[in-house]
Each structure stands twice: as C-alpha cells, then as structure tokens.
Amino acid sequence: MKPLPNTQPNARKFPFVDYHYHAPMLNGSSAPCLQTSKSLRDITRDYFDAEADREFISEAAVFTALIVMAIMPIVTGISAVFQLLTTLPLF
C-alpha cells in the first residue's frame, strides 16, 4: 500500500498561520453626514417631489402606447365576430 503524500517524511508542510492577527479598526470619517429621513413617508415624499415629475411624461406616453396596443386586437376581434355573425344565416 502506498503511503499518503503528506505523511512522507520529506513532504512539504503548510505555511505558518498567524492566529493572533487582528484587522485594523476603521477610524471615524471626516465626511459630512447626509440628512436622514425620519420615516417611509418622508422618503416617498422626497422621491415624488424630486424625481417623479421628471419621468411622468415619458411613463405616461409609454402607458398610453401599451393601452392602445392592447385595445387594438380586442376591437379587431370584436369586429371580426360581428362580421361573422352578419354573414351566417340565422335560424
């Protein structure tokens, strides 16, 4: 039976590990603190005050285009059903 490679007398040993290593502590930052919001209501109010107005027109245009594209096949299908009913003989 062949011995395991780590049990041989001239095998390489693992490197020494310093178990007493401590990561350096983070010191205080000199950057100014941002104003924090107090509640979820304040966060949403800030969002709607600042950013919602900028994107409203483009989002309204996309929504309108989607609604028109969704209504067109429905109207076309309804008109096809009416056309089919007018061509069929009624009993």
CSV table of C-alpha atoms in Angstrom, one decimal:
chain,number,residue,atom,x,y,z
A,1,MET,CA,0.0,0.0,0.0
A,2,LYS,CA,1.3,3.4,-0.9
A,3,PRO,CA,1.5,6.0,1.9
A,4,LEU,CA,-0.4,9.3,1.7
A,5,PRO,CA,1.7,12.2,0.2
A,6,ASN,CA,1.5,14.3,3.4
A,7,THR,CA,2.7,11.5,5.7
A,8,GLN,CA,6.0,11.2,4.0
A,9,PRO,CA,9.0,12.5,6.0
A,10,ASN,CA,10.2,15.0,3.3
A,11,ALA,CA,6.7,16.2,2.4
A,12,ARG,CA,6.1,20.0,2.3
A,13,LYS,CA,4.4,21.4,5.3
A,14,PHE,CA,1.6,24.1,5.3
A,15,PRO,CA,2.8,27.6,5.8
A,16,PHE,CA,2.7,29.1,9.3
A,17,VAL,CA,-0.5,30.9,10.0
A,18,ASP,CA,-0.7,33.8,12.4
A,19,TYR,CA,-3.7,33.1,14.6
A,20,HIS,CA,-3.4,36.3,16.6
A,21,TYR,CA,-3.9,38.6,13.6
A,22,HIS,CA,-6.3,41.4,14.1
A,23,ALA,CA,-7.7,43.5,11.3
A,24,PRO,CA,-7.1,47.3,11.7
A,25,MET,CA,-10.1,49.2,13.1
A,26,LEU,CA,-11.8,51.8,10.9
A,27,ASN,CA,-11.4,55.3,12.3
A,28,GLY,CA,-14.1,57.9,12.2
A,29,SER,CA,-14.8,59.6,8.8
A,30,SER,CA,-14.4,63.3,8.2
A,31,ALA,CA,-17.1,63.3,5.6
A,32,PRO,CA,-20.3,65.2,6.4
A,33,CYS,CA,-23.3,63.2,7.3
A,34,LEU,CA,-26.2,63.3,4.9
A,35,GLN,CA,-29.7,64.3,6.2
A,36,THR,CA,-31.5,61.1,7.0
A,37,SER,CA,-35.2,60.7,6.5
A,38,LYS,CA,-37.3,60.0,9.6
A,39,SER,CA,-39.9,57.7,8.1
A,40,LEU,CA,-41.0,55.9,4.9
A,41,ARG,CA,-43.5,58.7,4.3
A,42,ASP,CA,-40.6,61.3,4.2
A,43,ILE,CA,-38.7,59.1,1.7
A,44,THR,CA,-41.6,58.7,-0.6
A,45,ARG,CA,-42.4,62.4,-0.3
A,46,ASP,CA,-38.8,63.3,-1.3
A,47,TYR,CA,-39.0,60.9,-4.2
A,48,PHE,CA,-42.2,62.3,-5.6
A,49,ASP,CA,-41.1,65.9,-5.0
A,50,ALA,CA,-37.8,65.5,-6.8
A,51,GLU,CA,-37.7,62.6,-9.3
A,52,ALA,CA,-41.3,61.6,-10.2
A,53,ASP,CA,-42.1,64.8,-12.1
A,54,ARG,CA,-39.2,64.3,-14.4
A,55,GLU,CA,-40.2,60.8,-15.5
A,56,PHE,CA,-44.0,61.3,-15.5
A,57,ILE,CA,-44.4,62.4,-19.1
A,58,SER,CA,-42.3,59.6,-20.6
A,59,GLU,CA,-44.0,57.0,-18.4
A,60,ALA,CA,-47.5,58.3,-19.3
A,61,ALA,CA,-46.6,58.1,-23.0
A,62,VAL,CA,-45.4,54.5,-22.7
A,63,PHE,CA,-48.5,53.6,-20.7
A,64,THR,CA,-50.8,55.1,-23.4
A,65,ALA,CA,-49.0,53.3,-26.2
A,66,LEU,CA,-49.3,50.0,-24.3
A,67,ILE,CA,-53.1,50.6,-23.7
A,68,VAL,CA,-53.6,51.4,-27.4
A,69,MET,CA,-51.7,48.3,-28.5
A,70,ALA,CA,-53.7,46.2,-26.1
A,71,ILE,CA,-57.1,47.6,-27.2
A,72,MET,CA,-56.5,47.3,-31.0
A,73,PRO,CA,-56.6,43.5,-31.1
A,74,ILE,CA,-59.6,43.4,-28.9
A,75,VAL,CA,-61.5,45.8,-31.1
A,76,THR,CA,-60.4,43.9,-34.2
A,77,GLY,CA,-61.6,40.6,-32.7
A,78,ILE,CA,-65.0,42.1,-31.8
A,79,SER,CA,-65.4,43.5,-35.3
A,80,ALA,CA,-64.5,40.1,-36.8
A,81,VAL,CA,-67.1,38.4,-34.7
A,82,PHE,CA,-69.8,40.9,-35.8
A,83,GLN,CA,-68.8,40.4,-39.4
A,84,LEU,CA,-69.0,36.6,-38.9
A,85,LEU,CA,-72.4,36.9,-37.3
A,86,THR,CA,-73.7,39.1,-40.2
A,87,THR,CA,-72.6,36.6,-42.8
A,88,LEU,CA,-74.0,33.5,-41.1
A,89,PRO,CA,-77.7,32.7,-41.8
A,90,LEU,CA,-79.8,33.0,-38.7
A,91,PHE,CA,-82.1,30.1,-37.9
